[in-house]
Coordinates of C-alpha atoms and ligand atoms in Angstrom, one line a residue:
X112 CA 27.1 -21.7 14.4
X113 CA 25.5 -24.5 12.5
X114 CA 22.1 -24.3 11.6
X115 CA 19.7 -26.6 10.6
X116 CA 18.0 -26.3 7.1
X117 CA 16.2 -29.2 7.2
X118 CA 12.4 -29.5 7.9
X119 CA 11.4 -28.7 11.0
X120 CA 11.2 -31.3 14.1
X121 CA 8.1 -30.0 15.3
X122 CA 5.6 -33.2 15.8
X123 CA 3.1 -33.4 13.0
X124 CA -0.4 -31.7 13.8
X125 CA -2.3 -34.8 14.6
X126 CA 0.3 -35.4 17.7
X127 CA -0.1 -32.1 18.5
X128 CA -3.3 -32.3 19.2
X129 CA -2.6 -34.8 22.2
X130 CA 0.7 -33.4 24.0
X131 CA 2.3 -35.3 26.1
X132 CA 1.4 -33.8 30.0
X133 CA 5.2 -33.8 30.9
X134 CA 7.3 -30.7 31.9
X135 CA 10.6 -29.9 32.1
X136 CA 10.8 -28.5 35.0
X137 CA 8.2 -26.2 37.3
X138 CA 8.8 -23.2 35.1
X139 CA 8.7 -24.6 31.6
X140 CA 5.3 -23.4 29.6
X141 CA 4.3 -26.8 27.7
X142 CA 5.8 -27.5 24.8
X143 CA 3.0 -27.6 22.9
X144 CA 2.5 -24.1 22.0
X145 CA 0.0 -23.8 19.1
X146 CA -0.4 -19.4 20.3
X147 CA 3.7 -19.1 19.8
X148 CA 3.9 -21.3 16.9
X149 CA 0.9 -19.5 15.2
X150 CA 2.6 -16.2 15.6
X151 CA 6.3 -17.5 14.7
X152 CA 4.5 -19.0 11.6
X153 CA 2.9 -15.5 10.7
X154 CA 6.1 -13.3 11.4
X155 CA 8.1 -16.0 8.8
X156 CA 5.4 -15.9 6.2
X157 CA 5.5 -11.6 6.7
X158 CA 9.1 -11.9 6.3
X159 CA 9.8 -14.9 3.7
X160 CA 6.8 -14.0 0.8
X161 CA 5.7 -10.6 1.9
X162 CA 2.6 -11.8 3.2
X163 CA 0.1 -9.7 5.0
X164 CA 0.0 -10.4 9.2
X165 CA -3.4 -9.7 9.4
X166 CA -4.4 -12.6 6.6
X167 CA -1.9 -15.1 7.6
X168 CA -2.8 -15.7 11.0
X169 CA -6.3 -15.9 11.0
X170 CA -6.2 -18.5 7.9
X171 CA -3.5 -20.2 10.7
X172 CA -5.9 -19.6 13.8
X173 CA -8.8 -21.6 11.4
X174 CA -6.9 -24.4 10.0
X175 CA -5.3 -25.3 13.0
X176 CA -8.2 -24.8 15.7
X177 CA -6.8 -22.4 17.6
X178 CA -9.4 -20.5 19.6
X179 CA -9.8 -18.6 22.7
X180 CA -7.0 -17.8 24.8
X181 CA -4.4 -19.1 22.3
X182 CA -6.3 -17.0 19.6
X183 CA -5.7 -14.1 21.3
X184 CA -1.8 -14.4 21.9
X185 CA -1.5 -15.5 18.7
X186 CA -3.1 -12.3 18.0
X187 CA -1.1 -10.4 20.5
X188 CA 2.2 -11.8 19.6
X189 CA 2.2 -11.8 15.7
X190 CA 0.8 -8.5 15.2
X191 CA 2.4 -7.2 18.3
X192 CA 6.2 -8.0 16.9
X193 CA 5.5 -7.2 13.6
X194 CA 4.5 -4.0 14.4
X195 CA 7.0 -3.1 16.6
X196 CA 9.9 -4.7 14.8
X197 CA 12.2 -1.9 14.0
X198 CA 12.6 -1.0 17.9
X199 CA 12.9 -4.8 18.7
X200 CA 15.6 -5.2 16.3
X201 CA 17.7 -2.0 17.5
X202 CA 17.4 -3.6 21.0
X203 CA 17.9 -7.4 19.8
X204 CA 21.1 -5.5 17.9
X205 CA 22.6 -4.3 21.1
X206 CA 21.9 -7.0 23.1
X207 CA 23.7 -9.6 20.6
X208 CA 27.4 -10.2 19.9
X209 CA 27.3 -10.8 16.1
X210 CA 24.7 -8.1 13.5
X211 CA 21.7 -9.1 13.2
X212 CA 21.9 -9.1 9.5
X213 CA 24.0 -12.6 9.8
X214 CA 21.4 -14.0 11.6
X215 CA 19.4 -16.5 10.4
X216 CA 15.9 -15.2 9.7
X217 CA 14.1 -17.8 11.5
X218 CA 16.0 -17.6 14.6
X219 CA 15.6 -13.8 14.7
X220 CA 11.5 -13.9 14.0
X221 CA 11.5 -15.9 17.1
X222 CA 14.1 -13.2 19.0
X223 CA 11.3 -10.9 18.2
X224 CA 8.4 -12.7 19.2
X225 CA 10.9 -13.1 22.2
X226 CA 11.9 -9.9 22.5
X227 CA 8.0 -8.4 21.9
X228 CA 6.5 -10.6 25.1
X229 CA 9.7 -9.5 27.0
X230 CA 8.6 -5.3 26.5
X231 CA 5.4 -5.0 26.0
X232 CA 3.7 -8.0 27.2
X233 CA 3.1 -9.2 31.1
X234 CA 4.0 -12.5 30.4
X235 CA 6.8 -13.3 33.5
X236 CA 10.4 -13.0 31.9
X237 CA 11.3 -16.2 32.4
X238 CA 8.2 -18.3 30.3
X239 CA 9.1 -15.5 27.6
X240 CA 12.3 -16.9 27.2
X241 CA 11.7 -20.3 28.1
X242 CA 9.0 -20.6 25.4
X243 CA 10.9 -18.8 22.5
X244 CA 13.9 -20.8 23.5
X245 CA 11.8 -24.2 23.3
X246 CA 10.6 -23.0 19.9
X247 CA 14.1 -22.4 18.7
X248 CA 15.1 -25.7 19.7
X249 CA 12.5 -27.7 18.1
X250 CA 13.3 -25.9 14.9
X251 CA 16.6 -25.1 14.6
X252 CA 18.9 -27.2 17.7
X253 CA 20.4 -26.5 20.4
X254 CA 23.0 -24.4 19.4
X255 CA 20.7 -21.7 18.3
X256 CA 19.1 -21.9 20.9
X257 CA 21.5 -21.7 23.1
X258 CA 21.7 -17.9 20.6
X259 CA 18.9 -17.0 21.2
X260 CA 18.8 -17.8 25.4
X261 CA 21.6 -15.4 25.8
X262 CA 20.0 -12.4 23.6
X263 CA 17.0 -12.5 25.6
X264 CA 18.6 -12.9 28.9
X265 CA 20.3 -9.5 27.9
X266 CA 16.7 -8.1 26.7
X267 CA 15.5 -9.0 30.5
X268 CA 18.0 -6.6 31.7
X269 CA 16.0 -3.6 31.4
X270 CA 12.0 -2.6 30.5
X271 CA 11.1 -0.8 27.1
X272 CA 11.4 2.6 28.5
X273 CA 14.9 1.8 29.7
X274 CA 15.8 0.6 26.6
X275 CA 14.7 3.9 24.7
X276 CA 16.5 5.9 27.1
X277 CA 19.9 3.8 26.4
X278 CA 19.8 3.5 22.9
X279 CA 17.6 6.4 21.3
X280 CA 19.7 10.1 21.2
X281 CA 18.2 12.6 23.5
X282 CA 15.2 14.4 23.2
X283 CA 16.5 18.1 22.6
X284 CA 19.2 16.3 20.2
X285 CA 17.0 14.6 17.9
X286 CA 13.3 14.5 18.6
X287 CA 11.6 12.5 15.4
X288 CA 14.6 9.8 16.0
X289 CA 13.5 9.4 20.0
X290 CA 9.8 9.3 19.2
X291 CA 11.0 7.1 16.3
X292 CA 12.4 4.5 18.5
X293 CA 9.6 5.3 21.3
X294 CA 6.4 4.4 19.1
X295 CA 8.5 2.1 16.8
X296 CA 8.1 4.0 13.5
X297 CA 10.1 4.6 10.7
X298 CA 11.9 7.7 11.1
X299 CA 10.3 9.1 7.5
X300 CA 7.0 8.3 8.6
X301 CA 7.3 10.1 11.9
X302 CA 8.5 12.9 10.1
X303 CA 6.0 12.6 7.3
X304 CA 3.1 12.8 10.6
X305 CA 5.1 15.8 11.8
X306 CA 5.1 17.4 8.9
X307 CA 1.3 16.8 8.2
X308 CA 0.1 18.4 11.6
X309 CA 2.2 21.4 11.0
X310 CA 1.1 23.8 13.7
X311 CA -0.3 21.4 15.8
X312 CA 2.8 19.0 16.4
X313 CA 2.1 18.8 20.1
X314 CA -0.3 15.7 19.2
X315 CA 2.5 14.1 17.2
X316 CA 3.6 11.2 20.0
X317 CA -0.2 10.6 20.4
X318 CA -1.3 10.5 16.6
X319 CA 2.1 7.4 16.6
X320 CA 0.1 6.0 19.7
X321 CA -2.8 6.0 17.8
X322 CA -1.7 3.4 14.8
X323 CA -0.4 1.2 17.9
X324 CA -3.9 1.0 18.9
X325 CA -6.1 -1.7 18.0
X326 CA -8.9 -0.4 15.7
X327 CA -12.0 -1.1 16.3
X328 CA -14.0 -2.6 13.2
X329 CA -16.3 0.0 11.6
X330 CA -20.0 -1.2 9.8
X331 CA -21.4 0.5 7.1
X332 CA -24.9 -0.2 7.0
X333 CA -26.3 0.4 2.9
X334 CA -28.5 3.1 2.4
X335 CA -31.8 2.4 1.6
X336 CA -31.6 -1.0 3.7
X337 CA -31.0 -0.4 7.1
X338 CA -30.3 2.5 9.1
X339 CA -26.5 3.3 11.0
X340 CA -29.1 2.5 14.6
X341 CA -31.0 -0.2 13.6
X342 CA -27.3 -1.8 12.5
X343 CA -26.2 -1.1 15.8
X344 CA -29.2 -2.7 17.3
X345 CA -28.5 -6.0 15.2
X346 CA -24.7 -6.3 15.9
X347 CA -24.8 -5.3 19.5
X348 CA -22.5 -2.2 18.1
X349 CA -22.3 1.4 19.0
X350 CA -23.5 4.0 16.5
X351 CA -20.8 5.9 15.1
X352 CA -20.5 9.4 16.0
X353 CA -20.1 11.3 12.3
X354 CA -21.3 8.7 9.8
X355 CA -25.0 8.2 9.5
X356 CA -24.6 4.6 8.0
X357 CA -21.7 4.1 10.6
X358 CA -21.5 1.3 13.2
X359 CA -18.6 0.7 15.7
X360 CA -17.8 -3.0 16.6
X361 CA -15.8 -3.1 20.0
X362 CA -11.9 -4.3 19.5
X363 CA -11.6 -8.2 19.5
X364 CA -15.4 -8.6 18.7
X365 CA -15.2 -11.9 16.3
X366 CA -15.3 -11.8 12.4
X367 CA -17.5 -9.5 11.4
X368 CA -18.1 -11.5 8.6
X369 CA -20.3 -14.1 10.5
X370 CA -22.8 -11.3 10.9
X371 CA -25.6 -11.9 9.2
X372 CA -26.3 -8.2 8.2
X373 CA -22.7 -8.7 6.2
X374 CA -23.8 -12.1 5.1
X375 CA -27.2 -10.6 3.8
X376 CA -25.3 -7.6 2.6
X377 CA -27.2 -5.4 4.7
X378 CA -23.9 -3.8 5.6
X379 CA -19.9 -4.0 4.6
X380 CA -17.2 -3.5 6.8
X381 CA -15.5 0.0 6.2
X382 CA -13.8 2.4 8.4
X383 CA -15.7 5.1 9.3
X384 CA -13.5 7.8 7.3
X385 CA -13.8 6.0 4.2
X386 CA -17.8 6.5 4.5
X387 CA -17.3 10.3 5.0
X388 CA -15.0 10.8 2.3
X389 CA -17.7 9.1 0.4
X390 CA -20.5 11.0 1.7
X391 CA -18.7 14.2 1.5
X392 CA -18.0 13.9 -2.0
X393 CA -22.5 13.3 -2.4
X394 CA -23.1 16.3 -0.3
X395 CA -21.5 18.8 -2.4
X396 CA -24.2 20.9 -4.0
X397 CA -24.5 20.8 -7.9
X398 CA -26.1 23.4 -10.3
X399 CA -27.6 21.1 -13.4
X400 CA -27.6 17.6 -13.7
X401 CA -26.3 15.0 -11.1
X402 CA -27.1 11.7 -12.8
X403 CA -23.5 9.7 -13.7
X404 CA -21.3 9.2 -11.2
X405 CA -18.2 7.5 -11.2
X406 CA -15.6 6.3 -9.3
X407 CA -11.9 5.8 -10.5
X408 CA -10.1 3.5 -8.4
X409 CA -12.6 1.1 -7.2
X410 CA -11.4 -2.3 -6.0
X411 CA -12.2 -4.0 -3.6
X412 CA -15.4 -1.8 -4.0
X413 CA -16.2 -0.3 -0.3
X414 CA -16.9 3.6 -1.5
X415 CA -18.6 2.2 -4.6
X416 CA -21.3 0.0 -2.6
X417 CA -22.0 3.0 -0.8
X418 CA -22.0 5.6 -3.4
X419 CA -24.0 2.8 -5.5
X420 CA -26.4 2.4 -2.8
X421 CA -26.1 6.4 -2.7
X422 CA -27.2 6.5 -6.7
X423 CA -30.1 4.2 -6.8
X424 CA -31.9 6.0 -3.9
X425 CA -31.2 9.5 -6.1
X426 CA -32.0 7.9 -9.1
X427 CA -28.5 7.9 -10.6
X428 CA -25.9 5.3 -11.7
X429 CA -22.1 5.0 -10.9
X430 CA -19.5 3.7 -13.1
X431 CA -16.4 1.9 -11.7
X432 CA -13.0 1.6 -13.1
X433 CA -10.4 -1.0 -11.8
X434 CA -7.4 -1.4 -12.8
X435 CA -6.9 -4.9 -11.0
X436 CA -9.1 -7.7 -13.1
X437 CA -9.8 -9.6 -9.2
X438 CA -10.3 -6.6 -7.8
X439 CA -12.6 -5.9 -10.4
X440 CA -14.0 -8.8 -9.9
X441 CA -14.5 -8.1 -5.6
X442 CA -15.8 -4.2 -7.4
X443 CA -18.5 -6.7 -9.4
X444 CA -19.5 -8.6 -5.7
X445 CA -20.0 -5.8 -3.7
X446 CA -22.2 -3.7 -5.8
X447 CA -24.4 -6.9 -6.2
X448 CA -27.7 -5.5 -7.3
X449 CA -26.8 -1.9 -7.4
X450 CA -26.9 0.2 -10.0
X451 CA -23.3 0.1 -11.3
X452 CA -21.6 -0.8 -14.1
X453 CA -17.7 -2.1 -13.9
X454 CA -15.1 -1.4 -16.1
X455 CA -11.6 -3.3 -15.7
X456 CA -9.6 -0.5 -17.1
X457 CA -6.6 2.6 -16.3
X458 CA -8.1 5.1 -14.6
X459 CA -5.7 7.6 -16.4
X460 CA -7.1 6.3 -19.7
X461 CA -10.3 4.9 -19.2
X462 CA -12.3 5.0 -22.6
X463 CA -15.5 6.9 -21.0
X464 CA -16.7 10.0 -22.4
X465 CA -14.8 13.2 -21.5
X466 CA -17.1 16.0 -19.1
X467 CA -19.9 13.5 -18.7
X468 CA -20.2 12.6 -14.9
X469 CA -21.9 15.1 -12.2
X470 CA -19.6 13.5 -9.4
X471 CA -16.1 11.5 -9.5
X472 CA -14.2 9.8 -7.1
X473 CA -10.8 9.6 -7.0
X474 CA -10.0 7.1 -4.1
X475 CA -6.1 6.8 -5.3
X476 CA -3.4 4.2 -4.5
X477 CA -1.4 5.3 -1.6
X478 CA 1.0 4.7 0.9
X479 CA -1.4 3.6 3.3
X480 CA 0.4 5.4 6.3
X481 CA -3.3 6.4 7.1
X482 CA -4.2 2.8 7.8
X483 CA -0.8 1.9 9.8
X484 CA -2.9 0.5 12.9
X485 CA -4.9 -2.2 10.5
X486 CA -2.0 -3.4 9.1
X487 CA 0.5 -4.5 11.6
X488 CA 4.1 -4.9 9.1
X489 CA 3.2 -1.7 6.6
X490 CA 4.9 0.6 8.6
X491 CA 8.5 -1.3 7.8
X492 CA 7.7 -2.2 4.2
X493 CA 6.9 0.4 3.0
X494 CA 9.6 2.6 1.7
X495 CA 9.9 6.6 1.6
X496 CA 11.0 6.2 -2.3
X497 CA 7.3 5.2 -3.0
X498 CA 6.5 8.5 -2.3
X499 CA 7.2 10.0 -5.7
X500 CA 6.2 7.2 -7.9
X501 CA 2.3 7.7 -5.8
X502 CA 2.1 10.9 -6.1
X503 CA 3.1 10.8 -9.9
X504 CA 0.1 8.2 -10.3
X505 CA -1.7 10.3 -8.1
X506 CA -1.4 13.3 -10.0
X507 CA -2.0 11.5 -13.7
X508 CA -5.5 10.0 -12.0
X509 CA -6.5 13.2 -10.6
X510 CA -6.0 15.0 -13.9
X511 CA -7.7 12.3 -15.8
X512 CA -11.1 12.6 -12.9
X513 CA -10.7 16.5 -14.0
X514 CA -11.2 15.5 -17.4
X515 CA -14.1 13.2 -17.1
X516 CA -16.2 15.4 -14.7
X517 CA -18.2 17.7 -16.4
X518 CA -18.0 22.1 -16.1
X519 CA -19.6 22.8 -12.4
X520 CA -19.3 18.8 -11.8
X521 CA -17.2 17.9 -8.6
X522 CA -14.4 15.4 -8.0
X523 CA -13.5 14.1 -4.7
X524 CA -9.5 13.4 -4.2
X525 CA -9.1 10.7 -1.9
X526 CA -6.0 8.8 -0.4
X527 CA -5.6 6.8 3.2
X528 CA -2.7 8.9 3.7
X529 CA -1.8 11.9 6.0
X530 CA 1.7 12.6 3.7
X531 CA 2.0 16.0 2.7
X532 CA 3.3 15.1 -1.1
X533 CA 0.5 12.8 -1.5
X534 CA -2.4 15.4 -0.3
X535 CA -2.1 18.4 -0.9
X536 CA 0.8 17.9 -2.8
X537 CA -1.1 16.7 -5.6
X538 CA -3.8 18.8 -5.4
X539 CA -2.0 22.0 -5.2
X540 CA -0.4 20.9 -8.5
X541 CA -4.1 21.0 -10.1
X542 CA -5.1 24.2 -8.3
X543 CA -2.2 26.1 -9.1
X544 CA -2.7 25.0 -13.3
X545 CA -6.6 26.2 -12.8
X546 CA -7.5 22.8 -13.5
X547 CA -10.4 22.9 -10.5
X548 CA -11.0 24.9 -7.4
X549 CA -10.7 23.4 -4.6
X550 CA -13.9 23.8 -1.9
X551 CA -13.9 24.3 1.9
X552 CA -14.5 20.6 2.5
X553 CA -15.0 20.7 5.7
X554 CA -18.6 21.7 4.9
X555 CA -19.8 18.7 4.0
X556 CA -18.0 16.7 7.5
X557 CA -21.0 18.2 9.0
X558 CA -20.6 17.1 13.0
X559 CA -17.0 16.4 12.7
X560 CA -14.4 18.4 15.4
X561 CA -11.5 19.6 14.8
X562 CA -11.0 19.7 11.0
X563 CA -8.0 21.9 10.6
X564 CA -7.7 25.1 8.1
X565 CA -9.4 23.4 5.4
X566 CA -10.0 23.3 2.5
X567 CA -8.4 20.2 2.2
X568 CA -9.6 17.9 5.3
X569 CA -7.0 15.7 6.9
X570 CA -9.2 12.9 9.4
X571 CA -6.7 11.3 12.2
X572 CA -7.1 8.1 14.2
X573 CA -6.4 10.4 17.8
X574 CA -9.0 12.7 16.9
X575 CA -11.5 10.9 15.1
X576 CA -11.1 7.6 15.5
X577 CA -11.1 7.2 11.4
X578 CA -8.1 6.1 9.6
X579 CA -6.1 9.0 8.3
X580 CA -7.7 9.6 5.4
X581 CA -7.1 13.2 3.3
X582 CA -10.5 14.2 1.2
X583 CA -10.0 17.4 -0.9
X584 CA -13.4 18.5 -3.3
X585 CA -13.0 19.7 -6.3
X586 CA -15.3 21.9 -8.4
X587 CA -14.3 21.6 -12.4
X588 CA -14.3 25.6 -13.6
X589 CA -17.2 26.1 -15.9
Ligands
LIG710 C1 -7.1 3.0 -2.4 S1 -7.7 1.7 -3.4 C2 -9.3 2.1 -3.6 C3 -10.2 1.6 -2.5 C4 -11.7 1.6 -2.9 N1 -12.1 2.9 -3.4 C5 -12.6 1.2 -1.8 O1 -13.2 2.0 -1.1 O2 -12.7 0.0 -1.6 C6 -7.0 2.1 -4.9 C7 -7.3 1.1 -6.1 O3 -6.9 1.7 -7.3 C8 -6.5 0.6 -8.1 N2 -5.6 1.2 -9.1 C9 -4.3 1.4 -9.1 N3 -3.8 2.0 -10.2 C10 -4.9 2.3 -11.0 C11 -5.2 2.9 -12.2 N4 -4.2 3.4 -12.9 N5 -6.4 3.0 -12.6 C12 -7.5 2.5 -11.9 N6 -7.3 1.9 -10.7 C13 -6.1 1.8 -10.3 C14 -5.8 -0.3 -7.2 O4 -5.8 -1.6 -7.8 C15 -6.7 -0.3 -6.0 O5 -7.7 -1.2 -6.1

């Protein structure tokens, strides 16, 4: 099949603007289909340059004018079939007579968007096809679109549950590959999850559910501003249930940045979990001084502006480290006014003064699979080998916080992952040297249900409502 390279025949976005009224026929969605094109153009940019879904299509919803309805498609569809990719490409594979891998990658982002409103949308079959078949024509002919007509057709055939039951291996053969397929995830990731809630298993399908879900946006108010209600009374959000500062903004709320709390940096946006790793690591009692505070891996700066906040109402001061120079830079912006200094630096050789600080955070790089459900492609880019390399990093930061905390000081491992060699992987490495000992942390998550054995404490989206993150508290020996 011959396809076209050239640029695409879509009308220019002034004519667009102005569509012409006619149909094709009685079933035909309009051609002009800024919601479709916004999420094809999102899914190419995820695929092409490795973009991020969730800052490419609100950049396209802006420039373009898309609001309302079409904003929320748009939504819908782009984050929707990235997301759910890998099961939409094992069904797009079965229903299509040549592999997918020899198929153009613009015609088979639009057999996913295709594909995605076909299983897991109510939009009637036959707009679902109509539409991605209108798209594919207008930028690639009629030949490939004639493709991608006949691949859908075949998708029709049967729901998403049908399709699982036809293509995924039973149940009592293979149970992380089944609920692989189900909650389209990675097979390593579901087993990663499994592995991670151990004993408790049973909630496996509903922690995957949980990434699927769309988050709702969580406030921090600052300390020593406002308080977690009077942020909720000035949003029109909920207060959050475990974190004082905490405020939950309903799904689909707008951009929390036109608040004006955010705009008068009254407030930040950060998930609730990320304020009581924070918090946790401030509630630990100390004997002695508790003055310098630091934190290791600060960019873009969310635990810092609390923990600076934090400091200047105890009368302390926090040092950050950033390896990033712009993230330094977003470190340098969001602890505006605060009392903390930034240092653009390697955590794992920083230049600061060995067994100085009362408190350190170590909020390491990760895998992210904690944050799967604000980050709709993550789950398929990321890769099981970038375990080791983390945890390595991990590991080196972790030492180096052990180092720069003083005797009787406390460091708080962080990472916005639930995978065992990342957790308490690393940490068991330290323990086990006699590096620090580790404390019940689930002390100081006063309020908060169902925290596991402990020490360690492992937050989840299905029981919390918190990203996944993993806090462990360290106590340097004296
Ligand atoms: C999980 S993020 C930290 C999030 C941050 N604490 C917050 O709450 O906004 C990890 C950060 O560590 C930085 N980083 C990576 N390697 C580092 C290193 N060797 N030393 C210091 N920072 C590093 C990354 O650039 C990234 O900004």
């Amino acid at each position: 099949m011959t396809e076209r390279t050239g640029p695409r025949r879509r009308p220019s976005r002034p004519e667009r603007q102005h569509p012409p009224a006619r149909r094709r026929g009685p079933e035909r969605p309009p051609q002009d289909d800024p919601a479709r094109e916004a999420a094809l153009d999102t899914l190419r940019a995820v695929r092409e340059r490795d973009a991020y879904a969730n800052l490419v299509l609100p950049k396209l919803l802006r420039e373009r004018g898309i609001t309302g309805r079409d904003a929320g498609l748009a939504t819908e569809l782009a984050y929707g079939a990235a997301r759910a990719r890998g099961l939409l490409d094992e069904i797009l594979a079965a229903c299509s007579d040549r592999p997918l891998s020899e198929v153009d990658g613009g015609l088979l982002d639009a057999m996913r968007l295709g594909a995605y409103q076909l299983l897991r949308t109510r939009i009637p079959s036959h707009a679902a096809v109509a539409s991605t078949v209108d798209l594919v024509r207008a930028d690639h002919g009629s030949g490939p679109a004639g493709f991608v007509n006949a691949v859908l057709r075949k998708v029709a055939e049967r729901d998403e549950a049908a399709w699982v039951d036809h293509i995924a291996p039973p149940a009592t053969r293979d149970p992380i590959d089944r609920l692989a397929l189900a909650t389209a995830h990675p097979r390593w990731i579901v087993q990663a999850f499994a592995d991670a809630l151990g004993d408790t298993a049973d909630e496996l399908a509903a922690a995957l559910r949980a990434d699927d879900a769309r988050p709702a946006v969580h406030l921090a108010a600052r300390p020593g501003e406002v308080s977690g209600e009077e942020l909720a009374a000035m949003t029109g959000g909920e207060v959050a249930p475990y974190s004082p500062y905490g405020v939950h903004l309903e799904p689909g709320a707008g951009d929390p940045g036109d608040l004006d709390p955010i705009r008068e940096r009254l407030a930040a946006v950060q998930d609730e979990g990320s304020q009581l790793c924070a918090l946790a690591l401030t509630r630990v009692p100390l004997a002695g001084a508790d003055l310098r505070w630091l934190d290791l891996c600060a960019g873009p700066g969310g635990k810092a502006a609390l923990l600076g906040a934090l400091a200047a109402l105890s009368g302390a001061t926090l040092d950050a480290v950033e390896k990033a120079p712009h993230r330094a830079e977003l470190v340098r912006a969001s602890t505006k006014g605060l009392p903390v200094a930034v240092h653009v630096g390697d955590g794992r050789a920083s230049g600061l003064a060995e067994a100085s600080y009362d408190r350190v955070l170590v909020d390491a790089p990760c895998t992210g699979l904690g944050a799967l459900r604000r980050r709709p492609e993550a789950r398929w880019r990321r890769q099981p080998s970038d375990v080791a390399d983390l945890a390595k990093l991990q590991r080196e930061l972790l030492l180096a916080a052990l180092k720069l905390v003083r005797p009787g000081g406390v460091v708080g491992y962080v990472v916005c992952s639930p995978h065992l060699r990342e957790t308490v992987g690393v940490v068991s490495e330290v323990t086990r040297r006699g590096y620090a000992q580790p404390l019940d942390g689930r002390e100081f998550f006063p309020g908060v249900p169902d925290l596991g054995a402990g020490p360690a404490v492992q937050l989840w989206p299905h029981r919390h409502g918190t990203d996944a993150m993993f806090c462990s508290l360290l106590r340097r020996p004296w």
